[in-house]
Coordinates of C-alpha atoms in Angstrom, one line a residue:
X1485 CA -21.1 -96.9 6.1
X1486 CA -17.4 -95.7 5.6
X1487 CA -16.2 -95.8 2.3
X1488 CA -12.6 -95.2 2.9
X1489 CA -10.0 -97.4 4.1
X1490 CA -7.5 -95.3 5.7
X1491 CA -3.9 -96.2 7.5
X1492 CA -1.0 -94.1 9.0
X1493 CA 2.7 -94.7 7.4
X1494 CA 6.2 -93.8 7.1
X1495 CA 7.5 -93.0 3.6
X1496 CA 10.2 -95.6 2.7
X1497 CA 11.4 -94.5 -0.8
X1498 CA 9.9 -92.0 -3.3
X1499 CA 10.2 -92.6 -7.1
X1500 CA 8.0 -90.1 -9.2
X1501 CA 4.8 -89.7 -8.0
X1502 CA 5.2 -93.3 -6.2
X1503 CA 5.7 -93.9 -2.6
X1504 CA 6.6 -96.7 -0.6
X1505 CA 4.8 -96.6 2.6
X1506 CA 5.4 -99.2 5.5
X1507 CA 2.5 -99.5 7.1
X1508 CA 1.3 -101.2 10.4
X1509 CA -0.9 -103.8 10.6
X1510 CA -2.4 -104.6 14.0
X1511 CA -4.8 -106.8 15.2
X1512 CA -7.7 -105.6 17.3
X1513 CA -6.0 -106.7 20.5
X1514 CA -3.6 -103.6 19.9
X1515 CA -6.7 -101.3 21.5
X1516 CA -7.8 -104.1 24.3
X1517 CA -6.4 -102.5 28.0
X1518 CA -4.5 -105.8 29.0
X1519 CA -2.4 -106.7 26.1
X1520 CA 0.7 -106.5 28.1
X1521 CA 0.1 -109.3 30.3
X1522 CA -1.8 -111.5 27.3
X1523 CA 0.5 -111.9 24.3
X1524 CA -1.7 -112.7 22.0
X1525 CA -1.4 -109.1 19.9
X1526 CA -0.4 -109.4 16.6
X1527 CA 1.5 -106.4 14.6
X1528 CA 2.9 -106.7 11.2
X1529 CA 4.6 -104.3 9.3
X1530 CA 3.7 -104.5 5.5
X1531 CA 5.1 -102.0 2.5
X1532 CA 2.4 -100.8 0.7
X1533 CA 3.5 -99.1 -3.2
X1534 CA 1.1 -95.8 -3.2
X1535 CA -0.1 -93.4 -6.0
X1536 CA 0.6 -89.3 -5.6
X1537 CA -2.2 -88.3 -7.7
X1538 CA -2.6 -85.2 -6.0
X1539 CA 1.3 -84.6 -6.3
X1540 CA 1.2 -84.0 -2.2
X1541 CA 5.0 -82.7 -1.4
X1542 CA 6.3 -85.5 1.7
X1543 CA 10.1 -86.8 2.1
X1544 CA 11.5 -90.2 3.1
X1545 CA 10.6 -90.8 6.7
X1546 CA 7.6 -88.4 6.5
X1547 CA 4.0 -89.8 8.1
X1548 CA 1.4 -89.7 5.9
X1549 CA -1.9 -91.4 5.8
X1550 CA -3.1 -93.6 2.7
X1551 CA -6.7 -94.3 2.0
X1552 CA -8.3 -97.0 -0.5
X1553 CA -11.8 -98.1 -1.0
X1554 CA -13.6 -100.6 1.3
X1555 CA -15.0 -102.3 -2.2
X1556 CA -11.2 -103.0 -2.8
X1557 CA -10.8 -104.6 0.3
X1558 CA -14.1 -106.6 -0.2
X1559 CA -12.2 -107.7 -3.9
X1560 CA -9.4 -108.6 -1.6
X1561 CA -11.1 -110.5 0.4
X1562 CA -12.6 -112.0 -2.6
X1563 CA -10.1 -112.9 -4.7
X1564 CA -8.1 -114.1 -1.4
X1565 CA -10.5 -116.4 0.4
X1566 CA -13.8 -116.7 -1.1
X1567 CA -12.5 -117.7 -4.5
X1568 CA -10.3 -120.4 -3.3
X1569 CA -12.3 -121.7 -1.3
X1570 CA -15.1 -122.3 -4.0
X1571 CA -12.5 -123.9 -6.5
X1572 CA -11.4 -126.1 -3.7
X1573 CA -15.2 -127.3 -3.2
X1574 CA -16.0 -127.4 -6.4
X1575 CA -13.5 -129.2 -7.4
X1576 CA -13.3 -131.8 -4.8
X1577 CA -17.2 -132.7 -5.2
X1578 CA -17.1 -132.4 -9.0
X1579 CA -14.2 -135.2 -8.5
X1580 CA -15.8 -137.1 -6.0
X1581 CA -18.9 -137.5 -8.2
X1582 CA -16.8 -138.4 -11.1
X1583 CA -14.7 -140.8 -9.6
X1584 CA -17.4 -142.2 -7.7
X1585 CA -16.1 -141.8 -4.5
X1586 CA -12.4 -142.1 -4.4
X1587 CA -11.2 -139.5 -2.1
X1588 CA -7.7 -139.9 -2.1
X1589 CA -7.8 -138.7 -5.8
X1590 CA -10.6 -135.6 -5.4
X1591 CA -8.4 -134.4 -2.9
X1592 CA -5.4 -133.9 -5.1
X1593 CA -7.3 -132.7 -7.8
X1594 CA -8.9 -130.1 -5.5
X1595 CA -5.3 -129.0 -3.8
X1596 CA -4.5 -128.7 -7.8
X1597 CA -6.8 -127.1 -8.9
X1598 CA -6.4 -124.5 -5.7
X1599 CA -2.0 -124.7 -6.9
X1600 CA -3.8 -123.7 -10.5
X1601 CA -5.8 -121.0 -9.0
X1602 CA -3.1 -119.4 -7.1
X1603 CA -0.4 -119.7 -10.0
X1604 CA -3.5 -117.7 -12.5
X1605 CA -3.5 -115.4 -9.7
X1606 CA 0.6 -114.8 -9.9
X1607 CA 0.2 -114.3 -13.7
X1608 CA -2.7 -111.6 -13.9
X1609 CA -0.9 -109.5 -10.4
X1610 CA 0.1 -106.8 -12.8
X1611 CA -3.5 -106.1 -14.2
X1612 CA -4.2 -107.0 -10.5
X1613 CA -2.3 -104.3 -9.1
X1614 CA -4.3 -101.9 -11.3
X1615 CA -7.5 -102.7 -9.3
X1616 CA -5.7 -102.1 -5.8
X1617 CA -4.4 -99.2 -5.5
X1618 CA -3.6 -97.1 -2.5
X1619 CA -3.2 -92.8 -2.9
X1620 CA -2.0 -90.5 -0.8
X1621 CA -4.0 -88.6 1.1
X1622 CA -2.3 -86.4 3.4
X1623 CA 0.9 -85.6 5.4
X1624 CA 0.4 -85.8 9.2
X1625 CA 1.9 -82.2 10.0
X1626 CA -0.5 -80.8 6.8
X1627 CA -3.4 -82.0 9.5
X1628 CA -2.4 -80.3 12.4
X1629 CA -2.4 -76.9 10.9

């Protein structure tokens, strides 16, 4: 099982030992042979704030690759969807039983209880932040020597 999520960038900015890397994201129709004629693919670029532990020397507009842990992106994943979705649920039936029934009110106590969720979530993205973190692993050129 691979343990290491692991993406190619661009260095953006540099301030101490952290980068900004643009990253990008593509969907799995970027490796399917007819994406030309489909347009379907998706590609985002996202910026992605990165750790030099290993004080690796790179510049602005260098390509480096960034690795993080596949249990971060299973917090991720977590904390993005599965969460939420349980809140909504357990909100909504926890209302419905309460109110005996009346849906019209479960459902806006559910959608508030997801707004509360989210607006927790906004507080605590400092410590959050702390859990996901991205590091430099290498420079491109470093790898073909």
């Amino acid at each position: 099982m691979v343990t290491k999520i692991r993406h190619l960038g661009i260095v953006e900015n540099i301030k101490n030992s952290c980068l900004t890397v643009r990253i990008v994201q593509t969907s799995a129709c970027d490796a399917c042979s007819v994406k030309a004629n489909c347009h379907v693919s998706n590609v985002k670029e996202k910026l992605v704030d990165v750790q030099n532990l290993r004080n690796i020397p790179c510049r602005i507009g260098e390509r480096v690759f960034i690795t993080g842990s596949t249990s971060m992106g299973m917090k991720a994943v977590a904390w993005a969807f599965v969460i939420p979705f349980m809140v909504l649920c357990s909100s909504l039936f926890l209302t419905m039983y309460m109110t005996k029934g009346n849906e019209v009110l479960s459902a806006i106590v559910s959608l508030m209880s997801l707004m509360l969720y989210y607006f927790i979530v906004y507080l605590m993205r400092k410590r959050l932040s702390s859990v996901f973190i991205f590091t430099l692993d290498s420079v491109e050129k470093q790898l073909m020597n």
